[in-house]
C-alpha atoms as an extended CHARMM CRD file, in Angstrom:
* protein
*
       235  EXT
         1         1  UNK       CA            112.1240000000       13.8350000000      154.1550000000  PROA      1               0.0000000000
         2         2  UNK       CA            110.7280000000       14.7230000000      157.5840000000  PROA      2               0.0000000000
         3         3  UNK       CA            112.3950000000       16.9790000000      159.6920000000  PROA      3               0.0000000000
         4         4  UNK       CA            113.7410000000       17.5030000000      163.3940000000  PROA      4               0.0000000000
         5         5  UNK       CA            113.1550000000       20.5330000000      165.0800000000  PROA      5               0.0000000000
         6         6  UNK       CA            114.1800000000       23.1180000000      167.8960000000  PROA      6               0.0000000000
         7         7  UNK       CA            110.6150000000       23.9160000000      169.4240000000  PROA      7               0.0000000000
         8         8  UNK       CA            111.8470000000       28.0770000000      168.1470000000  PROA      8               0.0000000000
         9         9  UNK       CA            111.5600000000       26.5330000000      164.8960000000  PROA      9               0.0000000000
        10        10  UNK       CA            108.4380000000       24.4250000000      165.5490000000  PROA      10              0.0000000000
        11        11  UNK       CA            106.3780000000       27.5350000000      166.6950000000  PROA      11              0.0000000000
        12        12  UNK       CA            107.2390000000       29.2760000000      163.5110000000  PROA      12              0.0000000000
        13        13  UNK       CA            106.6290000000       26.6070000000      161.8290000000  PROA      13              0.0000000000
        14        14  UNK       CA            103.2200000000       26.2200000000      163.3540000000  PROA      14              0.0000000000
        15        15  UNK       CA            102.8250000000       30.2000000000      162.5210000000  PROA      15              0.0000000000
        16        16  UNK       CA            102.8970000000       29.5580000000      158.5030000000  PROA      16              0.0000000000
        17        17  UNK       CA            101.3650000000       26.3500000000      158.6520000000  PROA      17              0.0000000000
        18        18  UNK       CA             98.6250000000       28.1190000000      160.1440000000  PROA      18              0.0000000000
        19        19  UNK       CA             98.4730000000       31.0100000000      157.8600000000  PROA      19              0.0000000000
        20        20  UNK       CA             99.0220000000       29.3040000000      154.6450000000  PROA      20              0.0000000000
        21        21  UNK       CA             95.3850000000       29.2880000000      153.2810000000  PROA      21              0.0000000000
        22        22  UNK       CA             95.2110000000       32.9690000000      153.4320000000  PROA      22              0.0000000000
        23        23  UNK       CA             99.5580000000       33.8250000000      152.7020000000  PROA      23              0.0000000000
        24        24  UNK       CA             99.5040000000       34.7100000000      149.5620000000  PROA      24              0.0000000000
        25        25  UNK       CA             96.3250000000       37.3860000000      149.6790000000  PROA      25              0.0000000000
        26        26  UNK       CA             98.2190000000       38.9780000000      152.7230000000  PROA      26              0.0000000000
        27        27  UNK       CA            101.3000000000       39.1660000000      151.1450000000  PROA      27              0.0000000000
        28        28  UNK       CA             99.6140000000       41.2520000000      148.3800000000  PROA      28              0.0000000000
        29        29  UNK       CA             97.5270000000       43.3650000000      150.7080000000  PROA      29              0.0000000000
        30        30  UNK       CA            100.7540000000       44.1240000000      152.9670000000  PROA      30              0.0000000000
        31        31  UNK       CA            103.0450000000       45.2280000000      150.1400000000  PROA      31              0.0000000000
        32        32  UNK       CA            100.2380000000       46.7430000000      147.4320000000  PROA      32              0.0000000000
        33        33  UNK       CA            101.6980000000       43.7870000000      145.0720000000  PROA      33              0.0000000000
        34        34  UNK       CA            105.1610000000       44.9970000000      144.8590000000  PROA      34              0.0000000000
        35        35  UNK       CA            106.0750000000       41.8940000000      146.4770000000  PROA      35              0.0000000000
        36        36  UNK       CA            105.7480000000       40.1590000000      142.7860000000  PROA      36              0.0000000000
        37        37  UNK       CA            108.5670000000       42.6830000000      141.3410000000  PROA      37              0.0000000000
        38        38  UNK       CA            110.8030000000       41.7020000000      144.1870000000  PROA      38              0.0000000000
        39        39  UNK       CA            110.1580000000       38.1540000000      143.3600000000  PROA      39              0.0000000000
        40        40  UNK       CA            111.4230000000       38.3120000000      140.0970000000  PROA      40              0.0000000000
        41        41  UNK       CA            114.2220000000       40.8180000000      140.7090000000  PROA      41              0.0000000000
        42        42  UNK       CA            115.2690000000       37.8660000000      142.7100000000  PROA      42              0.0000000000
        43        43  UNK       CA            114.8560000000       35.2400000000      140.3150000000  PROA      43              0.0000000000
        44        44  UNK       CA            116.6490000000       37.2840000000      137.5520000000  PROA      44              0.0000000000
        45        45  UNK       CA            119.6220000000       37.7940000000      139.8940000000  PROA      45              0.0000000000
        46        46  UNK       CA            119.9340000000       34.2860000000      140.3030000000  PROA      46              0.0000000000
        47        47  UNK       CA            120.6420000000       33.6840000000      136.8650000000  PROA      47              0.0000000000
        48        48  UNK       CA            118.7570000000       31.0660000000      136.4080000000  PROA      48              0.0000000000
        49        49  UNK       CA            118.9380000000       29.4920000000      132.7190000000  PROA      49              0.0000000000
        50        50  UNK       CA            117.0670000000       26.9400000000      130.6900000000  PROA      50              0.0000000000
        51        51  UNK       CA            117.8830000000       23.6170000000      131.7350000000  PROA      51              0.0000000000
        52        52  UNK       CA            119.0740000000       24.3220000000      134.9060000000  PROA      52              0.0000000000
        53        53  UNK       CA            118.1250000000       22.1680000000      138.2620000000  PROA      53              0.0000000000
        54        54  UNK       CA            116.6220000000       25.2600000000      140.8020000000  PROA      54              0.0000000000
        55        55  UNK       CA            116.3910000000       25.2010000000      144.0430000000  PROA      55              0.0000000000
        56        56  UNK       CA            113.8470000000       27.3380000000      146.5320000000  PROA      56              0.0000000000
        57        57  UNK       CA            114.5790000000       27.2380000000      149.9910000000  PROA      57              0.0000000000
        58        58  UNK       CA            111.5890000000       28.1700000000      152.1150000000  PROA      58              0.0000000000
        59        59  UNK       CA            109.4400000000       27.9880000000      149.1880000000  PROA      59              0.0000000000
        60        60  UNK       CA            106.3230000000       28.5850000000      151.0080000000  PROA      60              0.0000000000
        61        61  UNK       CA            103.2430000000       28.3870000000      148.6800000000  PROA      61              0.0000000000
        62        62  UNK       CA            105.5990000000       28.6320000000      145.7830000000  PROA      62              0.0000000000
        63        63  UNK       CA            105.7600000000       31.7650000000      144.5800000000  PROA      63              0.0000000000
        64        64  UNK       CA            109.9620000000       32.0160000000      143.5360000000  PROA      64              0.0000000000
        65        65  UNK       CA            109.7900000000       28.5670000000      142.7170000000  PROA      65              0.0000000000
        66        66  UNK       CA            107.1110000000       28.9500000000      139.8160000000  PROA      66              0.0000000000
        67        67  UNK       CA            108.6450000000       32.1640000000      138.8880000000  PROA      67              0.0000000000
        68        68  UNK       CA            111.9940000000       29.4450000000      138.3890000000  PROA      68              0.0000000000
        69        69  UNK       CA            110.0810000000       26.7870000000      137.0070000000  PROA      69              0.0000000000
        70        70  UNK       CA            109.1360000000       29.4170000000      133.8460000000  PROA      70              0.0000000000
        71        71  UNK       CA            112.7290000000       29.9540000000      133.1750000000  PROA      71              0.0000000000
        72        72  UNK       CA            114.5720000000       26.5780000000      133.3220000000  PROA      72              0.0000000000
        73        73  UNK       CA            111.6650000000       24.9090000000      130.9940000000  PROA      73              0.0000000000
        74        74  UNK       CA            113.2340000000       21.5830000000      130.3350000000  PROA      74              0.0000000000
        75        75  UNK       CA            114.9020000000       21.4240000000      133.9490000000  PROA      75              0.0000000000
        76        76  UNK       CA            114.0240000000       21.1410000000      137.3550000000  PROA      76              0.0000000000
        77        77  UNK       CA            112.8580000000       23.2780000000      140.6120000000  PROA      77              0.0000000000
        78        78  UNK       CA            112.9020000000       21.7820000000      143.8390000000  PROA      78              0.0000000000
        79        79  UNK       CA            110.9890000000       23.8880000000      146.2260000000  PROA      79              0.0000000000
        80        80  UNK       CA            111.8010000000       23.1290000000      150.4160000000  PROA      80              0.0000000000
        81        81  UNK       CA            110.1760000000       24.1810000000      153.2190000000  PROA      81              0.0000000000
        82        82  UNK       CA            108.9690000000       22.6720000000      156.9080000000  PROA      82              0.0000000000
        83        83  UNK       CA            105.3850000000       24.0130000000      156.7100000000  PROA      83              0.0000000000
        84        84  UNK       CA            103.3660000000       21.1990000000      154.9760000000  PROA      84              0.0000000000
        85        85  UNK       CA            100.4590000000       22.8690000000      154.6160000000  PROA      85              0.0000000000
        86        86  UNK       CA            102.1970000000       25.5410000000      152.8230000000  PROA      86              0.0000000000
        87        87  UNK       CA            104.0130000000       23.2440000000      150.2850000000  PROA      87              0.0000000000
        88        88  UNK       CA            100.2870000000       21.3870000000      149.5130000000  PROA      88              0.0000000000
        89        89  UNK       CA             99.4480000000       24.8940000000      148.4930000000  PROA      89              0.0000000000
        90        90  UNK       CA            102.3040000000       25.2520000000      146.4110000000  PROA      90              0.0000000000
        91        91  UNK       CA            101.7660000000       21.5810000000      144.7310000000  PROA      91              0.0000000000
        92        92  UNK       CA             98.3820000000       22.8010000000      143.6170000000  PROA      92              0.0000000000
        93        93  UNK       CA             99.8180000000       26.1450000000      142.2350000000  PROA      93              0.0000000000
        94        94  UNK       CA            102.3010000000       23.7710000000      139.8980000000  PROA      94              0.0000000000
        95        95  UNK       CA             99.3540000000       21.6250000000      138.5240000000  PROA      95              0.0000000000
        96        96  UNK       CA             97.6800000000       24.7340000000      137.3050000000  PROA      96              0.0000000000
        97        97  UNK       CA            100.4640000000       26.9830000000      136.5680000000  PROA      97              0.0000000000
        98        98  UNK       CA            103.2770000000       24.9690000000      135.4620000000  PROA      98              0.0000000000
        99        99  UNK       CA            101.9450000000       21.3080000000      134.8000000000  PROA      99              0.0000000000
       100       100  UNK       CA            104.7300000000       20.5100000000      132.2630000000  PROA      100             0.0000000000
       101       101  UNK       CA            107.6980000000       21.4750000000      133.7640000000  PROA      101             0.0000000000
       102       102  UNK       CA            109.3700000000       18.9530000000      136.6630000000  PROA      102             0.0000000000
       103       103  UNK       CA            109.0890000000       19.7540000000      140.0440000000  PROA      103             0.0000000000
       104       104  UNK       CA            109.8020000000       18.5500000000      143.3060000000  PROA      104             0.0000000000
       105       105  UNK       CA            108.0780000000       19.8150000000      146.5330000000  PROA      105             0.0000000000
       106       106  UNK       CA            110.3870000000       18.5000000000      149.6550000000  PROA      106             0.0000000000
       107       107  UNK       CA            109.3080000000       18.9530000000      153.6080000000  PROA      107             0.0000000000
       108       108  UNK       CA            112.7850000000       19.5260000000      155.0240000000  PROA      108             0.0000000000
       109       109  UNK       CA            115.4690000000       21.9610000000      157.2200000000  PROA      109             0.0000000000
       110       110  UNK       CA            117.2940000000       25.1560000000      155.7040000000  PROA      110             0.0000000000
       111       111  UNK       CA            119.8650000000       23.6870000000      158.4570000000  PROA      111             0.0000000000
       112       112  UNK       CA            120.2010000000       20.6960000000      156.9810000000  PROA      112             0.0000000000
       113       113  UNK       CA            119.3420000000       20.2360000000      153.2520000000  PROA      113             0.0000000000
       114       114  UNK       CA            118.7680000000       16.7140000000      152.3890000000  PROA      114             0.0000000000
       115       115  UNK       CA            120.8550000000       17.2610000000      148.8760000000  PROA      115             0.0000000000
       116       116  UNK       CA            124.4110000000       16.1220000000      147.3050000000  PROA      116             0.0000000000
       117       117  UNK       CA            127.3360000000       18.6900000000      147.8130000000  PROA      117             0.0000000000
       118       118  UNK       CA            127.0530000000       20.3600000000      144.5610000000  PROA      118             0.0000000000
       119       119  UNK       CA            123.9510000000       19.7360000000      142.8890000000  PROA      119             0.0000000000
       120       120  UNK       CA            122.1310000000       22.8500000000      142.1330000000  PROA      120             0.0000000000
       121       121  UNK       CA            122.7070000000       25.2230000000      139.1900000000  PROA      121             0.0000000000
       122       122  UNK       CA            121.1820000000       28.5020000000      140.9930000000  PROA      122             0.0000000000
       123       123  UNK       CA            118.6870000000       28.8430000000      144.4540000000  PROA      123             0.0000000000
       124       124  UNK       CA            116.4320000000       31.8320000000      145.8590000000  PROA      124             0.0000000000
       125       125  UNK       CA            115.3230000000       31.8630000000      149.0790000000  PROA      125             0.0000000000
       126       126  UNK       CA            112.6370000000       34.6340000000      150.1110000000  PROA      126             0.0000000000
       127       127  UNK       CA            111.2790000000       35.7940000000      153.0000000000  PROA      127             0.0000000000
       128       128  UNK       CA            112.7940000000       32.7400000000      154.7890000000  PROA      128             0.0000000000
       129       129  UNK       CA            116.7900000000       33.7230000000      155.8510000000  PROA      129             0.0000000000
       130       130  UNK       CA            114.8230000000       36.1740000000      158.4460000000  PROA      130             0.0000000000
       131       131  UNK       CA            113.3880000000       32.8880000000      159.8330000000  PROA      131             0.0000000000
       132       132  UNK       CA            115.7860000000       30.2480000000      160.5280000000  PROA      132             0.0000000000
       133       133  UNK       CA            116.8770000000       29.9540000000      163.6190000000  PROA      133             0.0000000000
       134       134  UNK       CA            120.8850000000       29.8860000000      162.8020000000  PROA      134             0.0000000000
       135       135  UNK       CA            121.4770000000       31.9470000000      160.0580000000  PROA      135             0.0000000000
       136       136  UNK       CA            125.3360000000       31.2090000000      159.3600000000  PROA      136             0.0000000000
       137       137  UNK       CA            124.3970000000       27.6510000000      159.2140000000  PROA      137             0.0000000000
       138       138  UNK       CA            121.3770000000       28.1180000000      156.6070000000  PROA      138             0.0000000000
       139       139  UNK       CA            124.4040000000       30.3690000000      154.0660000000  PROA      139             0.0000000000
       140       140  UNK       CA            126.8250000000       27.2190000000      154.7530000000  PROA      140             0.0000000000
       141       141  UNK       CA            123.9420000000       24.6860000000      153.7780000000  PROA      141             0.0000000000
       142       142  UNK       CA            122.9300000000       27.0470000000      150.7730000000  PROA      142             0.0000000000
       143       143  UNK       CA            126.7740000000       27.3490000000      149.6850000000  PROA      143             0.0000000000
       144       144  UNK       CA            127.3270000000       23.2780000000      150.5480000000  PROA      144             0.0000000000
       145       145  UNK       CA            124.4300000000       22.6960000000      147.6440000000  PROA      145             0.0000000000
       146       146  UNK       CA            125.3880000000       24.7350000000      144.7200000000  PROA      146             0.0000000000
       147       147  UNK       CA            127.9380000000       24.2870000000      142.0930000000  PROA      147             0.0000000000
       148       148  UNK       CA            130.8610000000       25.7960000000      141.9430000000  PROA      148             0.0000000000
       149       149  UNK       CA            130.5040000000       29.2930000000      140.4030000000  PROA      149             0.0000000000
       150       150  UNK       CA            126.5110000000       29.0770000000      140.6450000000  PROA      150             0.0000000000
       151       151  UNK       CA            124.3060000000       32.0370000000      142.2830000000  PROA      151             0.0000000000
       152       152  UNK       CA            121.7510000000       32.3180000000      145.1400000000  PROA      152             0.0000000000
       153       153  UNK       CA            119.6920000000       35.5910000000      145.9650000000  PROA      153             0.0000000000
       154       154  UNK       CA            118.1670000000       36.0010000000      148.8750000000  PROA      154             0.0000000000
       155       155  UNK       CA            114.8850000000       38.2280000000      149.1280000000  PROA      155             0.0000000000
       156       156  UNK       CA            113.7360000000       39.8250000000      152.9590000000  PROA      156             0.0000000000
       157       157  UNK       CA            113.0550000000       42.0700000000      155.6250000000  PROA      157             0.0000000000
       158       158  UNK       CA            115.4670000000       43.6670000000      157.3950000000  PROA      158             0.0000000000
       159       159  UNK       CA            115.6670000000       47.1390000000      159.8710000000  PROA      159             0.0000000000
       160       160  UNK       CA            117.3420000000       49.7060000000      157.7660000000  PROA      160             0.0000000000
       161       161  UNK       CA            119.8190000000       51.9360000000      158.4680000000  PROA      161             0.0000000000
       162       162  UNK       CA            118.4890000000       55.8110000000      158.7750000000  PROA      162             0.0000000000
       163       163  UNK       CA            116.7150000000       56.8330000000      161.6810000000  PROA      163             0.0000000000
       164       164  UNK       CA            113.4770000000       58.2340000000      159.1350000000  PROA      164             0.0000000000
       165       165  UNK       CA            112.9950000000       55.2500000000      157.5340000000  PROA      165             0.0000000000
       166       166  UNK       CA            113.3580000000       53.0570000000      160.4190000000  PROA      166             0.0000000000
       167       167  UNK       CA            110.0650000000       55.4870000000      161.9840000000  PROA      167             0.0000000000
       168       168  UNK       CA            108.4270000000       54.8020000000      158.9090000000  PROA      168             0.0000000000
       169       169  UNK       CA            108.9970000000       50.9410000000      159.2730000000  PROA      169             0.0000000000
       170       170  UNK       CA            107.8260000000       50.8480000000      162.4860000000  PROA      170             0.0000000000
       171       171  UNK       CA            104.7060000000       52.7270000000      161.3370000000  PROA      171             0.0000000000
       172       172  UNK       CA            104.2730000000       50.2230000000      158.7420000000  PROA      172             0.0000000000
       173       173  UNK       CA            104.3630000000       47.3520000000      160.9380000000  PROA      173             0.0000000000
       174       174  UNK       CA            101.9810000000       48.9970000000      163.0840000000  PROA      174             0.0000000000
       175       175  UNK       CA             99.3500000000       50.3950000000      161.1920000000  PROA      175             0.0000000000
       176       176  UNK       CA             99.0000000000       48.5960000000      158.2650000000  PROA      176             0.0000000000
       177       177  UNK       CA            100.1840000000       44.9390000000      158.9350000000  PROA      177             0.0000000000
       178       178  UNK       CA             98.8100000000       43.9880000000      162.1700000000  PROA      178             0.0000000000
       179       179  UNK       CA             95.7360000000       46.0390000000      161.2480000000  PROA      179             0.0000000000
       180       180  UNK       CA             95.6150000000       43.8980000000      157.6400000000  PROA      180             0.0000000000
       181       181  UNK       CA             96.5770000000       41.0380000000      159.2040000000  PROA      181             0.0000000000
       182       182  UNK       CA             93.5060000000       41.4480000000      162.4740000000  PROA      182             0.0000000000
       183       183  UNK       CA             91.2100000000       41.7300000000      159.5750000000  PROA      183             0.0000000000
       184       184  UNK       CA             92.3940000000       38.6990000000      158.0290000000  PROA      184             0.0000000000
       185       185  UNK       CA             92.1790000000       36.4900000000      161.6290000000  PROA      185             0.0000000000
       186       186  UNK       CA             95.6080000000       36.2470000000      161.8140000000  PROA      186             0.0000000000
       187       187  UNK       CA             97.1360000000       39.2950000000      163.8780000000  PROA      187             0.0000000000
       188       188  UNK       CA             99.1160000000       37.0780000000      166.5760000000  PROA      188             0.0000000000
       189       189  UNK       CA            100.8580000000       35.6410000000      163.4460000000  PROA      189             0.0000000000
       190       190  UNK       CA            102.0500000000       38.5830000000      162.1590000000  PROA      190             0.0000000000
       191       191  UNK       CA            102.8760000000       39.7950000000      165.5830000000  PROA      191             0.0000000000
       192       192  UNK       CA            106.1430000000       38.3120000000      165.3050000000  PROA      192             0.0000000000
       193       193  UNK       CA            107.4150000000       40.2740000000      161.9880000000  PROA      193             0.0000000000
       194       194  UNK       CA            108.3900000000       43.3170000000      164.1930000000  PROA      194             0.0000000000
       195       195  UNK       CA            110.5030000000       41.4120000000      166.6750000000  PROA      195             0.0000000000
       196       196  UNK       CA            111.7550000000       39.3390000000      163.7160000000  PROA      196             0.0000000000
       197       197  UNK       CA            113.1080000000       42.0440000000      161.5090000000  PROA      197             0.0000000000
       198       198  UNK       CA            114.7440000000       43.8160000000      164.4530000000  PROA      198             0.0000000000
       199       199  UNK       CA            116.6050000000       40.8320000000      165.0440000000  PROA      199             0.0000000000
       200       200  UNK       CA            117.8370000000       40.2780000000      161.6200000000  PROA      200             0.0000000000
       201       201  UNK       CA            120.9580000000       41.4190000000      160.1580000000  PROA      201             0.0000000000
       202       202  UNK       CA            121.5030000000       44.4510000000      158.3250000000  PROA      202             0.0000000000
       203       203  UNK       CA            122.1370000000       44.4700000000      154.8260000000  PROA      203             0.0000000000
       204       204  UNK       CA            126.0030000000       45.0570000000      155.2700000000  PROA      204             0.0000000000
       205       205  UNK       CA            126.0370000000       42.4910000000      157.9240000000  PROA      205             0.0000000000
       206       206  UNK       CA            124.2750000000       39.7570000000      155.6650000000  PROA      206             0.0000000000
       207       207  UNK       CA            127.0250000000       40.7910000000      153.0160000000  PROA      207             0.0000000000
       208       208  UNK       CA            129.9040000000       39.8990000000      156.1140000000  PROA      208             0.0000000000
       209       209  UNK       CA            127.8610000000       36.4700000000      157.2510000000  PROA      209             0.0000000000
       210       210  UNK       CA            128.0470000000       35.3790000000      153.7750000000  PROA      210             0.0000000000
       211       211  UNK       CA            131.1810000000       35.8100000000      153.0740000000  PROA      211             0.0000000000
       212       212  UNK       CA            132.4110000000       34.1550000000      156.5750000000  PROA      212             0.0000000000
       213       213  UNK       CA            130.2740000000       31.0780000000      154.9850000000  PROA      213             0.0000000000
       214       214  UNK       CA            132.2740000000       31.0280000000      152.2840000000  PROA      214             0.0000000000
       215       215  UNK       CA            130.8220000000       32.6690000000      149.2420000000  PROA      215             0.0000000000
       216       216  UNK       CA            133.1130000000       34.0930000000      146.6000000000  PROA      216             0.0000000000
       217       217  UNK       CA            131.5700000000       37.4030000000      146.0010000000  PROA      217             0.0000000000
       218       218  UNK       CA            128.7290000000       38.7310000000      147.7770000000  PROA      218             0.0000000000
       219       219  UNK       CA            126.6480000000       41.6990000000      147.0450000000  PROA      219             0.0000000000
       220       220  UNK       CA            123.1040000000       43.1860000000      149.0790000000  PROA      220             0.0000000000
       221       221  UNK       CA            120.7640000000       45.3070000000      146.8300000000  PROA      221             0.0000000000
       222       222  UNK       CA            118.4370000000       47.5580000000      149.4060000000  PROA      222             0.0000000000
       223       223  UNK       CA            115.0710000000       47.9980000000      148.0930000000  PROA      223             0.0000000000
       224       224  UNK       CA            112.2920000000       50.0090000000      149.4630000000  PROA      224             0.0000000000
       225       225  UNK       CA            114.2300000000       52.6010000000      151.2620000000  PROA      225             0.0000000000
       226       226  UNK       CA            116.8980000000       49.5400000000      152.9900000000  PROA      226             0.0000000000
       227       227  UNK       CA            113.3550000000       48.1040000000      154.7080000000  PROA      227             0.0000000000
       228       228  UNK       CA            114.2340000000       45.3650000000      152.6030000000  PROA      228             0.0000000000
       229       229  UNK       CA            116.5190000000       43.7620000000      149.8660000000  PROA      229             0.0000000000
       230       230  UNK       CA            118.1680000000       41.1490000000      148.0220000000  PROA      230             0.0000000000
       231       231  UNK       CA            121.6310000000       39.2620000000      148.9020000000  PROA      231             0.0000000000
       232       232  UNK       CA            122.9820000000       38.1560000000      146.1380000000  PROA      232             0.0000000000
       233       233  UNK       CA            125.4230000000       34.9780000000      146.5860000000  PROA      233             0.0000000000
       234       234  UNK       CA            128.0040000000       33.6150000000      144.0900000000  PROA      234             0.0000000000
       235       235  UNK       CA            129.7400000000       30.1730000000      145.2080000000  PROA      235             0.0000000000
C-alpha cells in the first residue's frame, strides 16, 4: 500500500531513504553496539510468543522485526515503514536470516495502518515514535491494531530529565554523531537528531500520551541515563 504524505513527513522520509545503504553500520558506530541489547530488551517486553502474528512499525532495515521473526517461528511479522529503500534492505536481511519464517514487508503510514481493528498479537516500534509527525495519532493507530490485552514497546530517543546528563547528550550529539555521521557522507542527515529529540516527549510524558490514547497500563523504562528508553504499552 502506497502512502500519502505531509511534505514534514516526505523530507524525513527522503532522510532514511537516503541513508539506508549505510543505517545499520551507523547505528552501530553511534551507540558502540548497545543498540542490539536495546533491541531485544524491546522485543522481550513485547511478549512476543510462538505463533503469534508481529507487527514492526517503522521497521527500517529490519532489525526488531527479525529479532520477532526468531521468536514467533511458525507465525508471522509484518514489518511497515514509508522509506522503500529501507524496507528492500530489510527484505534481503529476511532471505538470509530468516528464510523460513513468514514475513510481510508493507510501504505504509504509522498514521494510518492499513490493518483490521484487532489483528496483531504484540508490535515494537523503534526509533520511529520520535519521527512521526502526530504522535497521539501513531499510539491510537498502534492501540486500534492490537488485540485486546496484547503489548507494544516502544524503543527511542528522548531529552532526559537532569541537567548533567542532558550536557552530556548534547555532547554526544555533537561530537560523536555528526562527526561519525560527516565521515560516513551523511552529516546533514543526522543533523536533524538534535532538533528531533528536543522535541520529543519525555519519558513521563510518553507514559501520559499513551494513556490519553487509550492503553490500559502503560509503563517507560529509561535506559542510558533517561537519554533514551522503552514505553511499554498494554491494550
Amino acid at each position: 500500500m502506497t502512502e500519502t504524505v505531509s511534505p514534514a513527513a516526505s523530507e524525513i522520509k527522503a532522510i532514511f531513504d537516503r541513508i539506508a545503504p549505510i543505517y545499520d553500520r551507523l547505528n552501530d558506530r553511534l551507540s558502540f553496539g548497545q543498540h542490539r541489547i536495546w533491541k531485544k530488551m524491546a522485543v522481550k517486553w513485547s511478549e512476543v510468543k510462538p505463533g503469534d502474528k508481529a507487527l514492526d512499525v517503522c521497521c527500517g532495515s529490519g532489525d526488531l522485526a527479525l529479532l520477532l521473526a526468531k521468536q514467533v517461528r511458525s507465525g508471522s511479522v509484518t514489518g511497515l515503514d514509508f522509506a522503500v529503500e529501507q524496507l528492500e534492505i530489510a527484505k534481503q536481511r529476511q532471505a538470509q536470516k530468516c528464510p523460513t519464517v513468514a514475513m510481510s514487508w508493507i510501504e505504509g503510514d504509522a498514521l494510518n495502518l492499513p490493518f483490521d481493528d484487532n489483528w496483531f498479537d504484540c508490535a515494537t516500534m523503534g526509533y520511529g515514535l520520535r519521527n512521526v509527525t502526530n504522535i497521539p495519532l501513531s499510539l491510537k493507530e498502534l492501540l486500534r491494531v492490537l488485540k485486546p490485552g496484547a503489548k507494544a514497546a516502544v524503543l527511542d530517543f528522548h531529552r532526559p530529565q537532569t541537567e548533567h546528563m542532558k550536557v552530556f547528550q548534547e555532547w554526544y550529539l555533537a561530537n560523536i554523531v555528526v562527526p561519525t555521521a560527516e565521515n560516513m557522507g551523511v552529516k546533514e542527515e543526522y543533523a536533524y537528531i538534535n532538533p528531533s529529540v528536543e522535541r520529543f516527549p519525555t519519558g513521563r510524558e510518553q507514559v501520559e500520551l499513551a494513556k490519553e490514547a487509550g492503553f490500559s497500563q502503560t509503563v517507560h523504562y529509561p535506559l542510558m541515563g533517561d537519554m533514551m528508553g522503552i514505553l511499554v504499552l498494554t491494550k
